[in-house]
Structures are given as C-alpha cells and as structure tokens.
GROMACS .gro file of C-alpha atoms in nm:
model
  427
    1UNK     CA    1   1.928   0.502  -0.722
    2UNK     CA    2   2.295   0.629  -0.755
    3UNK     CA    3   2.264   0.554  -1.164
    4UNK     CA    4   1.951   0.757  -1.174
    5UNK     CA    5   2.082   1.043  -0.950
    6UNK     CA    6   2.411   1.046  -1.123
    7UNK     CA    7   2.202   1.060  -1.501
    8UNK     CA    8   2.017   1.347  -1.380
    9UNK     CA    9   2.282   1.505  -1.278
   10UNK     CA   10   2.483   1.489  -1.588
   11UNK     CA   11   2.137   1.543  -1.754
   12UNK     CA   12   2.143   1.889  -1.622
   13UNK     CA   13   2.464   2.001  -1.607
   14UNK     CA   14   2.543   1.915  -1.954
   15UNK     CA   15   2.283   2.271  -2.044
   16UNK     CA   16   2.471   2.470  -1.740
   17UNK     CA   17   2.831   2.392  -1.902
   18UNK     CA   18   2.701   2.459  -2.268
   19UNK     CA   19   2.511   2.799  -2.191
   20UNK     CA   20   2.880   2.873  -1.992
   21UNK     CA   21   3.059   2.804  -2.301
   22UNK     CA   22   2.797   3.001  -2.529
   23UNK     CA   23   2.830   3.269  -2.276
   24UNK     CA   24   3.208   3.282  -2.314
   25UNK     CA   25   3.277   3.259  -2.685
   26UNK     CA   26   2.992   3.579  -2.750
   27UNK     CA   27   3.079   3.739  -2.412
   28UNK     CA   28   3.109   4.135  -2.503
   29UNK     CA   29   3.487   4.311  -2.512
   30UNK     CA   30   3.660   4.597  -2.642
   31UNK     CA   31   3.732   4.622  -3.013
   32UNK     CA   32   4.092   4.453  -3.085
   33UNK     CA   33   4.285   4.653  -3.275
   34UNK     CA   34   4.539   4.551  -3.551
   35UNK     CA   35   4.665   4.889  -3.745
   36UNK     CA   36   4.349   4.972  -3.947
   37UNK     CA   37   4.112   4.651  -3.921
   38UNK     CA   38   3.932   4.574  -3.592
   39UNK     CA   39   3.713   4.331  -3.396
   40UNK     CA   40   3.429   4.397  -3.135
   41UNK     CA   41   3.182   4.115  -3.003
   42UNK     CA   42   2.872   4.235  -2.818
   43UNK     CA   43   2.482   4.267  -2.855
   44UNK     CA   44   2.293   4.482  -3.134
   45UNK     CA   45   2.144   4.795  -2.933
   46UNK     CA   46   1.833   4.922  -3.168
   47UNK     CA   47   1.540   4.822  -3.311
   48UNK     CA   48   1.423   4.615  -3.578
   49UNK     CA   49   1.618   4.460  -3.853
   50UNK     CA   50   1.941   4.633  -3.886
   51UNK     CA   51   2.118   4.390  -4.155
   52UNK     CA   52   1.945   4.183  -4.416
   53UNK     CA   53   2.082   3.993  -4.701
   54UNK     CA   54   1.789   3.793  -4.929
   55UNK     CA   55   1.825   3.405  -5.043
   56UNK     CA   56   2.003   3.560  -5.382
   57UNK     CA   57   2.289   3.760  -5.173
   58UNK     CA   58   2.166   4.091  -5.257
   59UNK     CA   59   2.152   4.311  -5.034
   60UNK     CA   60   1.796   4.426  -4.846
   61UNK     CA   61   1.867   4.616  -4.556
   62UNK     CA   62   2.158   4.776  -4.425
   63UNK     CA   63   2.159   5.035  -4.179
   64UNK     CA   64   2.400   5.176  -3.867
   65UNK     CA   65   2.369   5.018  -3.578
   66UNK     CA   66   2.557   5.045  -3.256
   67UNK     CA   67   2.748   4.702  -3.095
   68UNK     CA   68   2.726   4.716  -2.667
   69UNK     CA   69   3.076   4.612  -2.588
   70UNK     CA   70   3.034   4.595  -2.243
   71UNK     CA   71   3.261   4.905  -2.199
   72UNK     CA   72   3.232   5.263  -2.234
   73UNK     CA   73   2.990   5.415  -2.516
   74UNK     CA   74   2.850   5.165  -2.747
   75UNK     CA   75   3.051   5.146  -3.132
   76UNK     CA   76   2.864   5.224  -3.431
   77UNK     CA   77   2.887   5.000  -3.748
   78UNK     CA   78   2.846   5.061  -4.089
   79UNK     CA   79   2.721   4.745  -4.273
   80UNK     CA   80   2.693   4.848  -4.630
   81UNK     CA   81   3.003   4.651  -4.757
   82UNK     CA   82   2.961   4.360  -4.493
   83UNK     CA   83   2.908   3.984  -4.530
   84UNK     CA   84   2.666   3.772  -4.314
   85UNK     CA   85   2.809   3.486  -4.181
   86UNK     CA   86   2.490   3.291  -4.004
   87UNK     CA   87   2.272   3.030  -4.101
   88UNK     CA   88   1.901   3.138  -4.208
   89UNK     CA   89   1.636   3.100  -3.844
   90UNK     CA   90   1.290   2.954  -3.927
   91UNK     CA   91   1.020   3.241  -4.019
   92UNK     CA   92   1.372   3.505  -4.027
   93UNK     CA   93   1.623   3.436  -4.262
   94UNK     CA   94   1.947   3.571  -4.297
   95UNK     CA   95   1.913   3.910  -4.073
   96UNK     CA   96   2.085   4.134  -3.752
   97UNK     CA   97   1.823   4.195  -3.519
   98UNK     CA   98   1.859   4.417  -3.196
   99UNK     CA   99   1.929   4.202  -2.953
  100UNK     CA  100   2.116   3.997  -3.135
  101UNK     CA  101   2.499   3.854  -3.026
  102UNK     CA  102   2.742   3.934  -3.353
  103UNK     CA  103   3.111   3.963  -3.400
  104UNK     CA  104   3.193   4.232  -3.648
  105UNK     CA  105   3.536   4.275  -3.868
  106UNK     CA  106   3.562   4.561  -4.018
  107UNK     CA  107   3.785   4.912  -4.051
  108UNK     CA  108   3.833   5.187  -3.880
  109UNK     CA  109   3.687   5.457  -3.943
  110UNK     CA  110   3.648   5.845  -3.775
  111UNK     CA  111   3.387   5.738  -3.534
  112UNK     CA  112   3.237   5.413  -3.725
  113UNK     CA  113   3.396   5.105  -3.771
  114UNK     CA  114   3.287   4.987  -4.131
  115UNK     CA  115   3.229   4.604  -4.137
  116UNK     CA  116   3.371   4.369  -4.378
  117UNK     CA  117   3.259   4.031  -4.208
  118UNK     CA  118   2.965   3.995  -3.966
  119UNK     CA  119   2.921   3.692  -3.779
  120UNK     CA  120   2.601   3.623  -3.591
  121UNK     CA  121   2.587   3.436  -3.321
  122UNK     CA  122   2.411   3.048  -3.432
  123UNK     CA  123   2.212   2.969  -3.102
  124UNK     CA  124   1.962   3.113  -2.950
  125UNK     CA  125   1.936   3.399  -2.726
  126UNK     CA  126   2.030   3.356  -2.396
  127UNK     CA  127   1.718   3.295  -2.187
  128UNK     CA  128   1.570   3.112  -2.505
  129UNK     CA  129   1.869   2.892  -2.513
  130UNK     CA  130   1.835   2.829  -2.117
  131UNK     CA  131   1.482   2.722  -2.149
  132UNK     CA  132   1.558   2.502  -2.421
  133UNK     CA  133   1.875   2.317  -2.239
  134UNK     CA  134   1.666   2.289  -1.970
  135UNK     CA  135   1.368   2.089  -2.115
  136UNK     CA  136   1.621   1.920  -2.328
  137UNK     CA  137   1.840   1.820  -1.966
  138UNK     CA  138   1.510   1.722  -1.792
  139UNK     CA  139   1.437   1.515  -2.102
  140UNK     CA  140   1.748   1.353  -2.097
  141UNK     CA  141   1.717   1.271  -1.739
  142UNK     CA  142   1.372   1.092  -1.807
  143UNK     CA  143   1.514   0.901  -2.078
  144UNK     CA  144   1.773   0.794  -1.823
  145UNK     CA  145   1.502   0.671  -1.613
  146UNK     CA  146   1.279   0.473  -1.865
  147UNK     CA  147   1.625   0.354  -1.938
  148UNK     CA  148   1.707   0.168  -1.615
  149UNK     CA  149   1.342   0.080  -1.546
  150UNK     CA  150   1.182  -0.167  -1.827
  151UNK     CA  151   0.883  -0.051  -2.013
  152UNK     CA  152   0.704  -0.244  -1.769
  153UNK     CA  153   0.766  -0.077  -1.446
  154UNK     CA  154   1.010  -0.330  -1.294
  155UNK     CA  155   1.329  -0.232  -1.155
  156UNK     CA  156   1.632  -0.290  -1.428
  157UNK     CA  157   1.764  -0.631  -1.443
  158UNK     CA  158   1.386  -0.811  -1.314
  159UNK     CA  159   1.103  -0.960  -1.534
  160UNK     CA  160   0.761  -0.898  -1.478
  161UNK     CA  161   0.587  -1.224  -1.444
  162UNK     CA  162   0.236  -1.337  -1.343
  163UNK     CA  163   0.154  -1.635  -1.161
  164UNK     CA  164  -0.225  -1.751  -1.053
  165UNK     CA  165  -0.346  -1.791  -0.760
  166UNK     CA  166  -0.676  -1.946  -0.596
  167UNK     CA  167  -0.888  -1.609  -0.567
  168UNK     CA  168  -0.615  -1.392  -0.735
  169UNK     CA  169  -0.389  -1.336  -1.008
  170UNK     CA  170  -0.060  -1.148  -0.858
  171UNK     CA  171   0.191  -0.958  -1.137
  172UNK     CA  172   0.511  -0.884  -0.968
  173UNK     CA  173   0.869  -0.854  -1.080
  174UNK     CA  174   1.146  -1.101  -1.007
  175UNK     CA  175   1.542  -1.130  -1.045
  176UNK     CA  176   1.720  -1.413  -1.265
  177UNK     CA  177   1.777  -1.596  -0.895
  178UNK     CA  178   1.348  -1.572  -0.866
  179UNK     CA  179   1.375  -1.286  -0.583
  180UNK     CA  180   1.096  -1.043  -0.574
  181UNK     CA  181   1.228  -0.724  -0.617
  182UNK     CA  182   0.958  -0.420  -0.634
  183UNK     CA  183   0.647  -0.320  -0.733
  184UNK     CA  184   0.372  -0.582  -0.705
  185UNK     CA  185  -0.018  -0.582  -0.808
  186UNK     CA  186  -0.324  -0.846  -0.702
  187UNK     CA  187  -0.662  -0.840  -0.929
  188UNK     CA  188  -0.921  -1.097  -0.859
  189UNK     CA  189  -1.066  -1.259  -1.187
  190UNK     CA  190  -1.269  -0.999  -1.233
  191UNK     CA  191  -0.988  -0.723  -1.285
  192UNK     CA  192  -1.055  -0.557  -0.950
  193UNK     CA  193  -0.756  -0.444  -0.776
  194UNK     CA  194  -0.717  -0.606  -0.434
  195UNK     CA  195  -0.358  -0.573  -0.314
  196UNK     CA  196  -0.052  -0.344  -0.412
  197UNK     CA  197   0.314  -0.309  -0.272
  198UNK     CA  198   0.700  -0.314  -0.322
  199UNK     CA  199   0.957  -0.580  -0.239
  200UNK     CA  200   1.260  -0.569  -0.133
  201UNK     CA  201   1.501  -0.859  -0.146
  202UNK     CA  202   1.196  -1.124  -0.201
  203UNK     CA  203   1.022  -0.890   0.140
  204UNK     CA  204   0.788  -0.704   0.177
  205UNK     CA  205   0.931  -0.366   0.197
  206UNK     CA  206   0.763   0.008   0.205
  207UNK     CA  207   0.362   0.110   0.177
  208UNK     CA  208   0.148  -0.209   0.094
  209UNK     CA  209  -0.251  -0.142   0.049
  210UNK     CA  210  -0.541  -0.410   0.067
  211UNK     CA  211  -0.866  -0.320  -0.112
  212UNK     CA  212  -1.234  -0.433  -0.094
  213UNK     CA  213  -1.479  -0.505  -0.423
  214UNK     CA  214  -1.489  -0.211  -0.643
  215UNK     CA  215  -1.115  -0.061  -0.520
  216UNK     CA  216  -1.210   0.078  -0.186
  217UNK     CA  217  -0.907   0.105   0.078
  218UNK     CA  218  -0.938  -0.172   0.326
  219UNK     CA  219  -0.606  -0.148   0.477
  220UNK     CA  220  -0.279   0.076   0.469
  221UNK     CA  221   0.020  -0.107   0.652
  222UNK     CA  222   0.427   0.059   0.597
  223UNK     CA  223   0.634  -0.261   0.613
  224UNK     CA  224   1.047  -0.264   0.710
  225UNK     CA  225   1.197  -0.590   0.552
  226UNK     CA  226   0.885  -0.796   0.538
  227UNK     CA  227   0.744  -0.737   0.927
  228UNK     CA  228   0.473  -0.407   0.978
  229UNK     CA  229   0.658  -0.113   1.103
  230UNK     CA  230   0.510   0.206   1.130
  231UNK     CA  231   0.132   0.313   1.066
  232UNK     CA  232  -0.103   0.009   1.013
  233UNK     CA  233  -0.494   0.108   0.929
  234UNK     CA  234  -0.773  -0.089   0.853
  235UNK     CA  235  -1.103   0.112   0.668
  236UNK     CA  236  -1.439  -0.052   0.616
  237UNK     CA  237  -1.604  -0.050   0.265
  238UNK     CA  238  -1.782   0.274   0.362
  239UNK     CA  239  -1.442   0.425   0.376
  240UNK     CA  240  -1.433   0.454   0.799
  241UNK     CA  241  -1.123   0.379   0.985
  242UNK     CA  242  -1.186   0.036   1.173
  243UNK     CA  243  -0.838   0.027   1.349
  244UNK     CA  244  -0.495   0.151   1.385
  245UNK     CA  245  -0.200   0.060   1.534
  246UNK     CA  246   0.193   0.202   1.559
  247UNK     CA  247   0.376  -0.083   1.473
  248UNK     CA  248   0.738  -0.160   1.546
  249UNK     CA  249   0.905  -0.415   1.381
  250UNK     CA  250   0.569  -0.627   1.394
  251UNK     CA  251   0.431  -0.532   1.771
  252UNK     CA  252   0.243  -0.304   1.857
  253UNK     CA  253  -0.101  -0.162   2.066
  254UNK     CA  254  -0.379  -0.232   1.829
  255UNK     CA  255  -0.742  -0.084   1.832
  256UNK     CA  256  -1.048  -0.137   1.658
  257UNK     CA  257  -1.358   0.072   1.610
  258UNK     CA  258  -1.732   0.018   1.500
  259UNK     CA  259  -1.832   0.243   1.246
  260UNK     CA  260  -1.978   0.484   1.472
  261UNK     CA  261  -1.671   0.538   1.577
  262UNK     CA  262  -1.664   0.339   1.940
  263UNK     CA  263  -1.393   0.121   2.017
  264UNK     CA  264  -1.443  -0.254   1.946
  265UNK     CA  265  -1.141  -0.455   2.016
  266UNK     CA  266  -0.777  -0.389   2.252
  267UNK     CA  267  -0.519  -0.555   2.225
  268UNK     CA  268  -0.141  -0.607   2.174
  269UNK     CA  269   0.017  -0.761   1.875
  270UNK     CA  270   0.371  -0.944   1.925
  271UNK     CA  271   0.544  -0.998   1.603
  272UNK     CA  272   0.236  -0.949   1.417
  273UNK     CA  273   0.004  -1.173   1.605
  274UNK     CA  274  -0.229  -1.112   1.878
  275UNK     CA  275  -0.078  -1.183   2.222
  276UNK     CA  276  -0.169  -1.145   2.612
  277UNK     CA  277  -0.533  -1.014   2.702
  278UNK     CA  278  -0.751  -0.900   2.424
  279UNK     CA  279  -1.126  -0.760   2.519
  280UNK     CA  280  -1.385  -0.706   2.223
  281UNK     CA  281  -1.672  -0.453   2.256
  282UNK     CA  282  -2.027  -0.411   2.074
  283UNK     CA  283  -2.168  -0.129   1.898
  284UNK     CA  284  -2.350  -0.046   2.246
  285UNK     CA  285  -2.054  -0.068   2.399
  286UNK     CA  286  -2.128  -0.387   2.595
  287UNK     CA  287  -1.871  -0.647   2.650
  288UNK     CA  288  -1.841  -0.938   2.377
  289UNK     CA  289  -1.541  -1.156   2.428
  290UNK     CA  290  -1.246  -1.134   2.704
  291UNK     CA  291  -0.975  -1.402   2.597
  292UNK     CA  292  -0.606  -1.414   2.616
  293UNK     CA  293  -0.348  -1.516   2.301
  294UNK     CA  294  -0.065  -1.672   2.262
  295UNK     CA  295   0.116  -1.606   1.897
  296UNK     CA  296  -0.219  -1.555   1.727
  297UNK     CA  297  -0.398  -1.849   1.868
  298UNK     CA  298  -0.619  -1.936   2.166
  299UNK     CA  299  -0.483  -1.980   2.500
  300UNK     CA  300  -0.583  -1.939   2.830
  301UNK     CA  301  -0.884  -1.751   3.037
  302UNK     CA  302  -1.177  -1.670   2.780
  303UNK     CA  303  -1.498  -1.527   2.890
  304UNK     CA  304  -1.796  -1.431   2.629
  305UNK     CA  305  -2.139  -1.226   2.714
  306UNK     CA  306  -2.464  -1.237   2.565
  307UNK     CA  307  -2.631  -0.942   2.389
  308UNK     CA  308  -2.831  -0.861   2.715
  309UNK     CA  309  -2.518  -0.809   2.887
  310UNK     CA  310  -2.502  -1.167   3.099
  311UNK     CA  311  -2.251  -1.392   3.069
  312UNK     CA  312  -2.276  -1.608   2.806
  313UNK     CA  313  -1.937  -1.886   2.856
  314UNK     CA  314  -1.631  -1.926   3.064
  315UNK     CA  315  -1.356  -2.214   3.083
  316UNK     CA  316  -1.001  -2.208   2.894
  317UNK     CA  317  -0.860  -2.256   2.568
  318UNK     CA  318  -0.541  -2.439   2.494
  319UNK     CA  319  -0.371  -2.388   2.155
  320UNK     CA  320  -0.668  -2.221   2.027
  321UNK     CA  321  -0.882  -2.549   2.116
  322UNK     CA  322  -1.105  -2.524   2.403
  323UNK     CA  323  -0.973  -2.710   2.752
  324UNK     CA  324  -1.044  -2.815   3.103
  325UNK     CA  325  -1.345  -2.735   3.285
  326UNK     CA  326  -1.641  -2.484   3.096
  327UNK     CA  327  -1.977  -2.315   3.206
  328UNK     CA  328  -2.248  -2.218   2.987
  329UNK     CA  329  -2.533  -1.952   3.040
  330UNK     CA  330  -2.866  -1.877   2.842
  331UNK     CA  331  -2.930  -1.519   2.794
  332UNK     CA  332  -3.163  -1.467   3.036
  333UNK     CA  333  -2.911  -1.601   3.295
  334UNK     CA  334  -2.997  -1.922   3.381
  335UNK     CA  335  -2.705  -2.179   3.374
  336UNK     CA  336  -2.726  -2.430   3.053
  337UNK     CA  337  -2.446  -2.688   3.089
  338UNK     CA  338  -2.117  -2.746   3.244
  339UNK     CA  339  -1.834  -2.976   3.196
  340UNK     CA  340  -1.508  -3.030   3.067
  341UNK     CA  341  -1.340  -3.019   2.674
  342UNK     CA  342  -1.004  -3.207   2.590
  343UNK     CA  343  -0.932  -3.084   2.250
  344UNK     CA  344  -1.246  -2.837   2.164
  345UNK     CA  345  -1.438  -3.153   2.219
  346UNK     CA  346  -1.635  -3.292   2.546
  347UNK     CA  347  -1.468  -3.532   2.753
  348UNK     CA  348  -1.545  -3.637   3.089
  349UNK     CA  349  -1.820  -3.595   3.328
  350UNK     CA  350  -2.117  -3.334   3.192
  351UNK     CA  351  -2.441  -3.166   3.354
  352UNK     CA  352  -2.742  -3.004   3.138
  353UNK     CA  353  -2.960  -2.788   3.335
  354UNK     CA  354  -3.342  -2.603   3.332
  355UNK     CA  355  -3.402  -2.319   3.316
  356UNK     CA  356  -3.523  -2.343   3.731
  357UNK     CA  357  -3.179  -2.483   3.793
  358UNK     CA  358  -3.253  -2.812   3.879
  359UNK     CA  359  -3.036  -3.107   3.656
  360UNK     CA  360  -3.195  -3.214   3.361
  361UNK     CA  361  -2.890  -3.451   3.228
  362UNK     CA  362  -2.588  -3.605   3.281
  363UNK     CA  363  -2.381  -3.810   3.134
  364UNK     CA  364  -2.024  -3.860   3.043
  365UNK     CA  365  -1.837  -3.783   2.710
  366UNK     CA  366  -1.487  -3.962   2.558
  367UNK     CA  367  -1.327  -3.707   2.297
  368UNK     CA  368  -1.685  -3.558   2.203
  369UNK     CA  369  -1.891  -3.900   2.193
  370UNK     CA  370  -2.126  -4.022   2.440
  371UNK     CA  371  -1.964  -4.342   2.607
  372UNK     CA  372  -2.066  -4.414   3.004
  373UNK     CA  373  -2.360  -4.413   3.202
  374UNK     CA  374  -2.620  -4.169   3.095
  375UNK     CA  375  -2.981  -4.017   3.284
  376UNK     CA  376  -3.234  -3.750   3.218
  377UNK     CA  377  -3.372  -3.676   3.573
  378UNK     CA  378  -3.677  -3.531   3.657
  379UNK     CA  379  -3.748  -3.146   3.831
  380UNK     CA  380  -3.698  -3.374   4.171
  381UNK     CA  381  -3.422  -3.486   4.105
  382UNK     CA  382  -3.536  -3.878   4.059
  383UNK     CA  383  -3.428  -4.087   3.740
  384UNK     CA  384  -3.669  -4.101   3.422
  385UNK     CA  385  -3.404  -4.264   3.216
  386UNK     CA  386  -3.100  -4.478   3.287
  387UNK     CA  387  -2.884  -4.634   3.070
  388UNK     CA  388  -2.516  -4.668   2.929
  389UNK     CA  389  -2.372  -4.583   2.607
  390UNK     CA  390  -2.085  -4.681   2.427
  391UNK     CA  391  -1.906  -4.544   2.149
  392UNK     CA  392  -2.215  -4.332   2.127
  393UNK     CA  393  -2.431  -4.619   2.099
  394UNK     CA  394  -2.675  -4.725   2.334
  395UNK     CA  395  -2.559  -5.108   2.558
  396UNK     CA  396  -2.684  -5.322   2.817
  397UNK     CA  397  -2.996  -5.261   3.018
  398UNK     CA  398  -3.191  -4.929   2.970
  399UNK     CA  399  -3.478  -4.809   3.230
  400UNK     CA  400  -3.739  -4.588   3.184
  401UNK     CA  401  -3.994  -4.477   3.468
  402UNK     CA  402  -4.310  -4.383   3.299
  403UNK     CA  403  -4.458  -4.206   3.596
  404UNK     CA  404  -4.169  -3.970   3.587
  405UNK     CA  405  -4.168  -3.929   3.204
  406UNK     CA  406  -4.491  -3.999   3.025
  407UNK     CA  407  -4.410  -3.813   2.698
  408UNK     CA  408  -4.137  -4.104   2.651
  409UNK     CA  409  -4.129  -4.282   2.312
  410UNK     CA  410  -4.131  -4.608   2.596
  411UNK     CA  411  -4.365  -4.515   2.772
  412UNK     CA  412  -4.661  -4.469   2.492
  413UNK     CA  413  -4.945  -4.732   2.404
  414UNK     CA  414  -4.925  -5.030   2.636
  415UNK     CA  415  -4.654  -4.899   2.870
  416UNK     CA  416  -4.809  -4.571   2.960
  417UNK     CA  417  -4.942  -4.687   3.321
  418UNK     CA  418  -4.619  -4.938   3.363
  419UNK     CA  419  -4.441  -4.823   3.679
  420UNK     CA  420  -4.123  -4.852   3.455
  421UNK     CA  421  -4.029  -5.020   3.073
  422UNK     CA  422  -3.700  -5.226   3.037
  423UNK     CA  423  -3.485  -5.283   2.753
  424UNK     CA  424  -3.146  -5.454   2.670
  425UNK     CA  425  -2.937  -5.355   2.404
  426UNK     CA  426  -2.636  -5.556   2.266
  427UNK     CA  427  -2.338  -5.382   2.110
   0.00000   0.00000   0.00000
C-alpha cells in the first residue's frame, strides 16, 4: 500500500512540478534592454491570427499586436521582419494566436518594438496543459497499480491458483511459501458464484459473502484475522434478513428471524460456536426447541414442543449425544415412553405407554439393543407376553396369555381358547 500511495503520488506531482516549470520559463516581465535590441515574454492580447508564416517560409500574415508583460501598458510589436521559432500544432501550423505565450527579440523603436526573432511557446496553454498532465499523472498512477497487482487480480509477488474441491472449485492467490494472501472466489460446477473474500496471512481477513443458486446473498460476515468481527448477516433466497449478530472477535448475541420477520432463534455465540441457553421459535411464534451448548455441540437441559404447543421431549444431552434419563409426549399430550440413553442410544430400564396412561411395555435396553426381560401388559396391568431377550434376540422360555391377547400371532388357530401358549427358544 505504501508502493501504490508513493506511485500516485509521484504520478501526480510529476504534472504540478512541470506546469511550475512551464509557468516559470514563459512567466511575463518587463522588456530587457541591451542599447537598441530588446526582449519581452508575455501573452498575445488580440484576436485572431496575428503572425503566420506558410510551409514555404513566406510570409502570410503579419500584423501589430500588443505583448501583456505583466506590467504597466501592454508593448506593441511589429512582426514584418520577424522569424517564427515554433514547431507547426495539428489543424494550425506555424502561427501567433491571441492568447498565445511568445518571447519576442526585436528593436526598439518610438513606441513599437520591431521583432527580429519570435519564439512561441511549444506546449500547450495553460489550463490545456493542466488537463492534459493531469490525465497523463492519473494514468501513470494506474499503470503503477496494474503494475504491482498481476493481470490477474492477485496481490504482487502471489499466483493465482485453483484447486477442486467436493461441491466447489475455489481460485485464490497464494505466496511462494503456499500462504493465502487476498482475494478469493468459490463457483460450484456449474459456474455459479457461491463464496467470495480476502486473506490475509493464509486468514480470513475483511468482508467475506456466501451466496445461494443463481448468486443471491446468503450471508455477509466482516472477519479480523480469520475469527467474525463486526456485522454478521444471514439473508434467505428471497433476499430477507434471517439473522444478525455484532460479533467480536468470534462472540457475540445472535438472532434469527422467519421471513415474516418474527424472531426464530436466541442465542450467544462463544468463539464462533453456539454456547449457554439457546431457545428456537416457530413462525406462530410458539416454542420449538429449548437446549443448552457447549462449543457448538449438545450439552445439557433440552426441551422440544410439538406444533400444538405441548411438550413434545425432555432429558439431557451430553457431547451433543443424548444422556441419562428422557420423557416423551404425543401431541395431543399423552405420555409415549420414558427411559434412559447412554450415548444417543437406549440403555437401561424403558416404559411404553397408551394413550389412557396405563403401561403398554417394558423392557430393558444395552447400548440401543433389546437384551433382558421383556412384557407387553394389558390395560390392567396383567402380563400378555413374557419373555427375555438377548443381544436382541429372543432366549429361554416365552409366555403368552391368550385371554389377555387374542390378536397374538400365538394365540391364533389351535391356541386361541388356551389359557396361555409356551415356547423355548435357544440362543
């Protein structure tokens, strides 16, 4: 950044020091005196062509004309004897104009000065001169750009290089020691943009936006060497703000909306992932999910709610896997199960109710498989089935009372008026 603001610089005030120099060298002043001969510098005050010699030398036009001096009244000049000194302008040749800068030798006369030499100034006028410097400066400073930036947009001294990825092909631009160092594009296969931003030192460093199908803004996050700090938006593909949060150095209160605008999820994030008590809202704004987080996953007091409003689960979660003891709930209320989980899978001692509340199961789990004695109890509370499973298969003596439970698959044909139908099973 100092190269570029030092090349600018110099871009510019190269034009400032030239149009002072220019300035100087035709700056207006008295006529200088030596005996009979003098010279005057200063501007043509008139109109028109005042001096004009043709490609041949001869001589076209030549006229008085008065040189502003800066000083007192303006001298007149008598060209007829003179000689141009100037190079030919496009579409003008070799002509004194009003307006134009000259230096004129010549001889004194009564109250003329009778030029022998004219020299007109060879740049432009002032203000033309100016403009031109200053598109020539401003070029010069863009050339100094292009210069320290490579044709293709990485920083000087990085290669652009592309490197494929499962759902993505990311072009960014890397050092010779393989750091990232700025800009950096993602296009999925089909050439759809899906991710821009800048590096910094192989981090991510400075405004960094996701996109959906098609280019729409999904997300606008500022990043401070490589963690969110500052403004961090999310948009949905109709282009409304889902969340925001003011991030600082990666934590931060986040919230989330529904489309219609009503908030959907609180919470806090702790070096960029969710931590402590987040609750999660519906459209209606019902309650959806209370659960707690610990770096992004998981852990602790969850609670979940039906559509209707009624509670749908509670229990724990440890490192994002439920744990310990868990209650279930249809959505009309009624209690549907209730046990414990070791590892997001059952383990231990479990009850399955009806709808009326009275026990329809139990049975006991080992690491989500059925292993211990299981029964399926009638409204009264009496046995229908008994038996023991292990390893989730079924072992060892298995009753089934077909008073209790005629739609049995034991109980059908011959054993539907048995009291009860026995069966051993071997491993």
């Amino acid at each position: 950044m100092l190269t570029i603001a030092l090349m600018s610089a110099a871009a510019l005030g190269v034009p400032i020091v030239a149009l002072a120099i220019y300035g100087l060298i035709w700056r207006r002043h008295p006529p200088r005196r030596n005996n009979a001969t003098v010279r005057l510098r200063g501007s043509v005050v008139g109109s028109g062509v005042v001096f004009e010699r043709d490609a041949f030398g001869k001589l076209v036009t030549a006229r008085r004309f008065a040189v502003d001096v800066g000083s007192g009244e303006p001298v007149r000049v008598d060209p007829g004897e003179a000689q141009l000194e100037a190079r030919a302008r496009p579409g003008r040749g070799a002509d004194v104009r009003a307006g134009d800068r000259v230096a004129v030798d010549g001889l004194v006369a009564d109250d003329h000065v009778e030029a022998t030499r004219i020299v007109r100034a060879g740049w432009p006028r002032g203000g033309m001169l100016l403009g031109c410097l200053v598109i020539a400066g401003s070029t010069c400073a863009a050339i100094g750009v292009v210069k320290l930036r490579q044709s293709d947009g990485c920083p000087a001294g990085t290669t652009r290089t592309a490197r494929r990825l499962p759902t993505v092909q990311e072009v960014r631009c890397v050092s010779a020691d393989g750091v990232a160092q700025g800009p950096v594009e993602m296009r999925d296969y089909a050439g759809w943009l899906r991710q821009r931003g800048s590096y910094r030192d192989g981090l991510k460093h400075g405004r960094w936006i996701t996109y959906h199908r098609r280019e729409k803004v999904a997300s606008i996050v500022q990043y401070r060497r490589g963690v969110k700090h500052g403004r961090w938006t999310r948009y949905s593909r109709s282009g409304k703000r889902t969340g925001v949060a003011e991030m600082r150095d990666g934590s931060g209160e986040w919230r989330g909306f529904h489309e219609s605008g009503k908030l959907a999820e609180r919470g806090h994030y702790a070096r960029e992932r969710k931590q402590g008590e987040w609750l999660f809202l519906r459209a209606d704004g019902k309650k959806a999910r209370r659960a707690h987080f610990d770096k992004g996953v998981l852990d602790g007091p969850s609670m979940r709610w039906h559509d209707s409003g009624a509670l749908a689960e509670r229990g724990s979660y440890k490192k994002g896997k439920r744990d310990g003891f868990w209650e279930h709930w249809r959505s009309d209320g009624t209690k549907k199960s209730a046990g414990t989980y070791r590892a997001d899978k059952r383990h231990g001692d479990w009850t399955f109710f009806r709808r009326d509340g009275s026990k329809r199961r139990t049975g006991h789990f080992v690491r989500g498989v059925k292993h211990g004695r299981f029964r399926v109890l009638a409204k009264d509370g009496e046995p229908m089935i008994d038996g023991v499973y292990k390893n989730g298969n079924r072992v060892g003596l298995w009753t089934w009372w077909c008073k209790r439970c005629p739609a049995c698959n034991m109980c059908e044909g011959d054993n539907k008026d048995k009291e009860r139908v026995e069966k051993r099973y071997t491993p």
